[in-house]
GROMACS .gro file of C-alpha atoms in nm:
model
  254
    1UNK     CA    1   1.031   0.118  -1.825
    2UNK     CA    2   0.888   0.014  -1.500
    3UNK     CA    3   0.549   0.204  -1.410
    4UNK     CA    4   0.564   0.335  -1.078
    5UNK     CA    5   0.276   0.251  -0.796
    6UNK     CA    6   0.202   0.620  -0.848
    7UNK     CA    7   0.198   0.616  -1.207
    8UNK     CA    8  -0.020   0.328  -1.208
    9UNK     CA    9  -0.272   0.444  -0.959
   10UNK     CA   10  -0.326   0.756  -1.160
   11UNK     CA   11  -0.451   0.543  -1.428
   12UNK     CA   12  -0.707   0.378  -1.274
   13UNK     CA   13  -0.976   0.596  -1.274
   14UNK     CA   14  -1.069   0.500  -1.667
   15UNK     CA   15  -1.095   0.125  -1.560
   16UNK     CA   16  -1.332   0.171  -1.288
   17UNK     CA   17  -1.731   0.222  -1.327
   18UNK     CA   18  -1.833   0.203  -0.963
   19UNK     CA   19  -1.567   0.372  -0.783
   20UNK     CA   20  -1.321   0.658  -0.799
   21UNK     CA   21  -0.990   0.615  -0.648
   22UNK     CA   22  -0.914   0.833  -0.324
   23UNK     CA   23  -0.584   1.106  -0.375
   24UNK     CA   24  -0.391   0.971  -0.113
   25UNK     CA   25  -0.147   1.223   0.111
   26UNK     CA   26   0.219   1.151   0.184
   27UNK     CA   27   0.185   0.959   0.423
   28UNK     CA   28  -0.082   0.766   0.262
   29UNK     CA   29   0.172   0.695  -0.034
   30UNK     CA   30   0.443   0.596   0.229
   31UNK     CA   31   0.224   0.334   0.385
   32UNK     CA   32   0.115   0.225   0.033
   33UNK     CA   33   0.447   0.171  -0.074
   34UNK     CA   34   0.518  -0.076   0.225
   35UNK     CA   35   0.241  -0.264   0.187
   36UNK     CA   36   0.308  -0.280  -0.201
   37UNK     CA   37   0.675  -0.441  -0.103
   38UNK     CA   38   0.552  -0.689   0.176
   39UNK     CA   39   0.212  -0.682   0.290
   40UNK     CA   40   0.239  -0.840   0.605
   41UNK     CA   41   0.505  -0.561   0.722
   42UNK     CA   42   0.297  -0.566   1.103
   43UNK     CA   43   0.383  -0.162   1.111
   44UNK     CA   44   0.213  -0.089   0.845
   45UNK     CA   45  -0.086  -0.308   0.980
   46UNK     CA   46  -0.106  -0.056   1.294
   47UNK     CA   47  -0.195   0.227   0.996
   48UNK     CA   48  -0.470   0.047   0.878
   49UNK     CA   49  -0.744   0.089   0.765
   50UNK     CA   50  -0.720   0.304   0.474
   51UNK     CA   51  -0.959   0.429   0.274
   52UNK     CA   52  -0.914   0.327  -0.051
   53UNK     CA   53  -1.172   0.428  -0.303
   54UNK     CA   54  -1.515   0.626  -0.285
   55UNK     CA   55  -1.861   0.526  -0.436
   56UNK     CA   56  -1.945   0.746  -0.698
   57UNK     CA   57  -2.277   0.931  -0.573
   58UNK     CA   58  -2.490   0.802  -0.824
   59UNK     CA   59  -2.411   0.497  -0.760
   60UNK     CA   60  -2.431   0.508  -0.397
   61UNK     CA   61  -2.763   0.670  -0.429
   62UNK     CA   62  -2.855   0.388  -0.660
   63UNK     CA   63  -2.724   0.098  -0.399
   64UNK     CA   64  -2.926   0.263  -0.093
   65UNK     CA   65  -3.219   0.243  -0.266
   66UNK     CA   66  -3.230  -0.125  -0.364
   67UNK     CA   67  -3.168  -0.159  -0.001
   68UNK     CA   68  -3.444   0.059   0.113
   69UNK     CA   69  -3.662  -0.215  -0.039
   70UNK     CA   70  -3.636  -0.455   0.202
   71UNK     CA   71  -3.728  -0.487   0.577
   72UNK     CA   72  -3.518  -0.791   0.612
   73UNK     CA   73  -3.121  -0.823   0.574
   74UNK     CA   74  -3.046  -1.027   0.281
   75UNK     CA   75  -2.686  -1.197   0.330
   76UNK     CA   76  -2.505  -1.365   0.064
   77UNK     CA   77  -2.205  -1.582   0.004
   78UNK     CA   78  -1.990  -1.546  -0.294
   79UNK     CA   79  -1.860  -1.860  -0.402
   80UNK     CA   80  -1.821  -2.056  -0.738
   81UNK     CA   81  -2.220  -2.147  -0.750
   82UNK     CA   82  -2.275  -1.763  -0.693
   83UNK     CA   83  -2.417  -1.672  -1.046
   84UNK     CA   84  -2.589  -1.960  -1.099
   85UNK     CA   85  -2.774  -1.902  -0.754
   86UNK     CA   86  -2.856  -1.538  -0.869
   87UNK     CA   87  -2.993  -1.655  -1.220
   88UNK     CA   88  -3.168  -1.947  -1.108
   89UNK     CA   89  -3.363  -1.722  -0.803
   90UNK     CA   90  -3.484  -1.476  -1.120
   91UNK     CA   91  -3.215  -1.214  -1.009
   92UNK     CA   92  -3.038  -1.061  -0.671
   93UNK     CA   93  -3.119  -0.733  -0.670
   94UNK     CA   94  -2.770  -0.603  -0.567
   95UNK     CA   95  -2.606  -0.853  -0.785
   96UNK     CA   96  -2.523  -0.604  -1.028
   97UNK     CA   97  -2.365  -0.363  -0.815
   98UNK     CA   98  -2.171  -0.659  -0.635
   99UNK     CA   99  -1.998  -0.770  -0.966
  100UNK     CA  100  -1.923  -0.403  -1.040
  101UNK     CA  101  -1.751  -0.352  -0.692
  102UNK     CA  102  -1.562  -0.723  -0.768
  103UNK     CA  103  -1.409  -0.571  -1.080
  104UNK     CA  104  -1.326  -0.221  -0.945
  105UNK     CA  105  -1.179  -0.377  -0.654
  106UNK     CA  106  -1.014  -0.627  -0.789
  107UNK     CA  107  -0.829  -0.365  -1.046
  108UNK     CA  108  -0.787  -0.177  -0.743
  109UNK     CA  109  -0.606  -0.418  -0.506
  110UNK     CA  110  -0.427  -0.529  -0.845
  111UNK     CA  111  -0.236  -0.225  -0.838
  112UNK     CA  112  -0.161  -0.130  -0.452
  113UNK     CA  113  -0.082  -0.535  -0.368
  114UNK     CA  114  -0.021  -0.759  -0.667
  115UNK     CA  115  -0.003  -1.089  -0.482
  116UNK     CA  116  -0.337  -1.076  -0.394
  117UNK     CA  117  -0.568  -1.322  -0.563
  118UNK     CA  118  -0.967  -1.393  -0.446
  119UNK     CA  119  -1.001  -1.582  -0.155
  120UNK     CA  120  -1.421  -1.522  -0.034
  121UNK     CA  121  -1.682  -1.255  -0.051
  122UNK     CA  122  -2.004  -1.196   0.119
  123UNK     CA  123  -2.262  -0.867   0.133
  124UNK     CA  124  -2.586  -0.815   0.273
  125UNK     CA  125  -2.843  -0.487   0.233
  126UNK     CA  126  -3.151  -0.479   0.381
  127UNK     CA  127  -3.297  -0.321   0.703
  128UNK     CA  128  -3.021  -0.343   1.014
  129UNK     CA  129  -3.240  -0.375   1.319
  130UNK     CA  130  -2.981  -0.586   1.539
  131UNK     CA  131  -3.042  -0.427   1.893
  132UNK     CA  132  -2.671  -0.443   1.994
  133UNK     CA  133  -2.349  -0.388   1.789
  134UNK     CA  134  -2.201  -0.735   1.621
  135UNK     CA  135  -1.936  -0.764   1.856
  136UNK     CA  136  -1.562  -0.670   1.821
  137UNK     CA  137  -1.418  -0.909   1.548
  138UNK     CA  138  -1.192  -0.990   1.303
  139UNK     CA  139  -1.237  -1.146   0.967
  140UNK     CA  140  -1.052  -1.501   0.942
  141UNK     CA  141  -0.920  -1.689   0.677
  142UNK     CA  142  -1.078  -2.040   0.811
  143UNK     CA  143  -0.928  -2.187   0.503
  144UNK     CA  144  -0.573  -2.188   0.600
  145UNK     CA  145  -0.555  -2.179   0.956
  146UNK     CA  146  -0.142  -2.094   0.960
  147UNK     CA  147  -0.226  -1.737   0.722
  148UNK     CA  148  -0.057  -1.442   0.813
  149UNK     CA  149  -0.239  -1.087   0.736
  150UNK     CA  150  -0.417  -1.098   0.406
  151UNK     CA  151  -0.581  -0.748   0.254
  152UNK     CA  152  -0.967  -0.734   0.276
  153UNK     CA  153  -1.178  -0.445   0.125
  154UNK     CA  154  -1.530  -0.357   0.283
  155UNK     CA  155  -1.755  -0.080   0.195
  156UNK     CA  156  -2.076   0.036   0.379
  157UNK     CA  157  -2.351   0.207   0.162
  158UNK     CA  158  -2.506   0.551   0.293
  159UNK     CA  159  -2.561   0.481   0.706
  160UNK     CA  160  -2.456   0.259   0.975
  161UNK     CA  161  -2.091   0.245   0.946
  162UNK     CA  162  -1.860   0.060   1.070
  163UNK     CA  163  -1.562   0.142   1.398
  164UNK     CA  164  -1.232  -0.023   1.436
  165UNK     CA  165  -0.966  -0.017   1.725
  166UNK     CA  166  -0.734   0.281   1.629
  167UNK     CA  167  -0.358   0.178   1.624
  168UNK     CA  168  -0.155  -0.110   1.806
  169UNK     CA  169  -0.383  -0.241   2.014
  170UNK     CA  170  -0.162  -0.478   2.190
  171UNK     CA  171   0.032  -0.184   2.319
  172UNK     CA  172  -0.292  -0.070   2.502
  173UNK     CA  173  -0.307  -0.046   2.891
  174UNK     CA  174  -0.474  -0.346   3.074
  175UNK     CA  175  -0.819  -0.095   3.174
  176UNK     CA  176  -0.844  -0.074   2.755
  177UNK     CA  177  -0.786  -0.458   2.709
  178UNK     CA  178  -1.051  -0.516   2.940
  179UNK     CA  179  -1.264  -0.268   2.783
  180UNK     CA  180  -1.225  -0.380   2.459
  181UNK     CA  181  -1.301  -0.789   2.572
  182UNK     CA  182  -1.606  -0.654   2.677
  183UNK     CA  183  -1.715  -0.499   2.296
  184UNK     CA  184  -1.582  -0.845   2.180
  185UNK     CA  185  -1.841  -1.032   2.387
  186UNK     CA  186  -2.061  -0.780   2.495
  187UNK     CA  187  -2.106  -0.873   2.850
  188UNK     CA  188  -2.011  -0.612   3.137
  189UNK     CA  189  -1.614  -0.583   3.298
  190UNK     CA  190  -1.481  -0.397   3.580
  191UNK     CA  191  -1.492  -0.098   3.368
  192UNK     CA  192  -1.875  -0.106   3.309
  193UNK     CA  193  -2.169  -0.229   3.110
  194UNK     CA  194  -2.080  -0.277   2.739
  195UNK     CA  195  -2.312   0.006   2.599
  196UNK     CA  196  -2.104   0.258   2.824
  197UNK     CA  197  -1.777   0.100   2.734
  198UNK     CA  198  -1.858   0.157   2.342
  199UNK     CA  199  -1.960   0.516   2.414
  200UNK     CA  200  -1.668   0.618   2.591
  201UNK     CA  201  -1.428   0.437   2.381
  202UNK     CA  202  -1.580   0.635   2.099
  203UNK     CA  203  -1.513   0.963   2.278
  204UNK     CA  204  -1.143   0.873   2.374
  205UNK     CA  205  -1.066   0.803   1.968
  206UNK     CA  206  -0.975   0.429   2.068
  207UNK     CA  207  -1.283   0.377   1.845
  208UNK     CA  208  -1.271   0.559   1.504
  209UNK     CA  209  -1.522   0.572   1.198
  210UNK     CA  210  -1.486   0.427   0.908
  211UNK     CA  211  -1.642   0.700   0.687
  212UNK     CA  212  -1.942   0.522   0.448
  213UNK     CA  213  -1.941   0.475   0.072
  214UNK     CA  214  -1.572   0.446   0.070
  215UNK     CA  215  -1.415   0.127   0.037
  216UNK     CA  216  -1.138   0.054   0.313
  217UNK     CA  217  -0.810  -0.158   0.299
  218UNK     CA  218  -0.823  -0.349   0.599
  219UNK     CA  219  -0.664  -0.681   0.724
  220UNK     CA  220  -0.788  -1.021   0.758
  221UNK     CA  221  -0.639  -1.311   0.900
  222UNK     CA  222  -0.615  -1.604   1.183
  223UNK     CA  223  -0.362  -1.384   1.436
  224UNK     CA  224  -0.046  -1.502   1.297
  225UNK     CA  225   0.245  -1.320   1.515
  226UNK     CA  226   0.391  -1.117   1.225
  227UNK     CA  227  -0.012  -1.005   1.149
  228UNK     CA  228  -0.227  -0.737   1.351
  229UNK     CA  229  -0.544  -0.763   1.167
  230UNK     CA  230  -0.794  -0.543   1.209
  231UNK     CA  231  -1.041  -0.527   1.471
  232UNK     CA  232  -1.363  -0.384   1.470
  233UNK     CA  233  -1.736  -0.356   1.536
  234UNK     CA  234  -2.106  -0.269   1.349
  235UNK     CA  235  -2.261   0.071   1.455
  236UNK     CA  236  -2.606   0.011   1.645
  237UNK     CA  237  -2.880   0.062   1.441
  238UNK     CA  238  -3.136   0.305   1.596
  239UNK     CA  239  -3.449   0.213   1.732
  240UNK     CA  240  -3.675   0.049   1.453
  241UNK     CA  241  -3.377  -0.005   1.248
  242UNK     CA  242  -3.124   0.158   0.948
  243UNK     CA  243  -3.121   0.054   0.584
  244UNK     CA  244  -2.797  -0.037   0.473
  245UNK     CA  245  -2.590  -0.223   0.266
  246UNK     CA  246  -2.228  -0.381   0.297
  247UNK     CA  247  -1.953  -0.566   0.043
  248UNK     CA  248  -1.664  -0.758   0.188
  249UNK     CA  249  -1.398  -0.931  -0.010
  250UNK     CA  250  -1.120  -1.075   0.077
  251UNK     CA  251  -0.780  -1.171  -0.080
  252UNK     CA  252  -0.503  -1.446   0.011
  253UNK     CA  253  -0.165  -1.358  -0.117
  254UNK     CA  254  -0.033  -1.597  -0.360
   0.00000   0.00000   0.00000
């Protein structure tokens, strides 16, 4: 007998040691369910992202700490010299959280979209103190320039979380556009400085929140015309700076 998405999602939660799977809503589940038949179904893409997964608190507690110890952002690339790197620098302190989030995630995204293997990782924790937001972006898959939308999973630990662009944001009017080119460049437009801009876009809900210590489903890619990834932007740390800590990985679909 076939197990359903459903079924298989509510047997998860024994697998996992960092993370407890989210009880998605009915709509949630309908979105799922496309995704789960074709990924890069664009109108499903509009939906996204979706939160996923939560930290368990210990754990979270646990993460922002080891971030708390440093003053400077620590960024690392996961690639296939990655744990030899770690051992041969006497440890990365977020290492073992990082391989704990790889295998929850991985069992995760195993379930809700099964032709996704590994394509690249980074994180970084540390003290954010960046006096502007990283501007509006998407995550590319440089390695195959022709890729459509592939799934990508980020998490942000305890503060400074993270906004996207809410909906189709093609379909927005040409005031928007403009106000969104200047959060991807930061430099002022007709509409105003790029500070105000972020602020009021916030307000209107064109911005939303990507709530922290939950790990989203989002979408990468290089802006193939079937694809809308996802676009979005760092929260400005405060003055003097946040502690945080982030995990991105990233699928291709096989």
């Amino acid at each position: 007998m076939t197990t359903s998405l459903r079924e298989a999602w509510a047997a998860l939660p024994s697998r996992l040691r960092l993370l407890e799977p989210v009880t998605f809503s009915d709509a949630a589940w309908s979105l799922l369910e496309r995704l789960h038949q074709s990924f890069n179904d664009r109108a499903a893409h509009t939906k996204l992202p979706l939160a996923i997964a939560r930290f368990r608190d210990d754990a979270a507690k646990a993460i922002f700490e080891t971030a708390g110890q440093f003053d400077d952002v620590v960024t690392v690339n996961v690639d296939e010299n990655w744990e030899q790197r770690v051992a041969a620098s006497a440890g990365d302190a977020m290492a073992p959280w990082v391989r704990l989030y790889n295998e929850d995630v991985d069992a995760m995204m195993g379930v809700l979209v099964p032709p996704a293997r590994y394509r690249k990782e980074h994180y970084a924790y540390g003290r954010f103190v960046f006096p502007e937001p990283h501007g509006l972006h998407t995550d590319h898959s440089l390695e195959d320039p022709a890729a459509g939308g592939e799934p990508i999973c980020i998490a942000r630990i305890e503060t400074l979380g993270t906004h996207y662009v809410d909906g189709d944001y093609r379909t927005q009017d040409p005031a928007t556009q403009s106000m969104l080119k200047a959060l991807r460049y930061w430099t002022p437009v007709a509409e105003g400085q790029p500070e105000q801009v972020f602020e009021e876009l916030l307000r209107r809900g064109t911005l939303k929140t990507i709530p922290v210590n939950h790990v989203m489903l989002m979408v990468a890619g290089n802006g193939a015309e079937n694809a809308q990834v996802t676009q979005h932007i760092s929260a400005r740390p405060p003055e003097g700076g946040l502690h945080s800590a982030f995990f991105q990985r990233q699928y291709r679909l096989a």
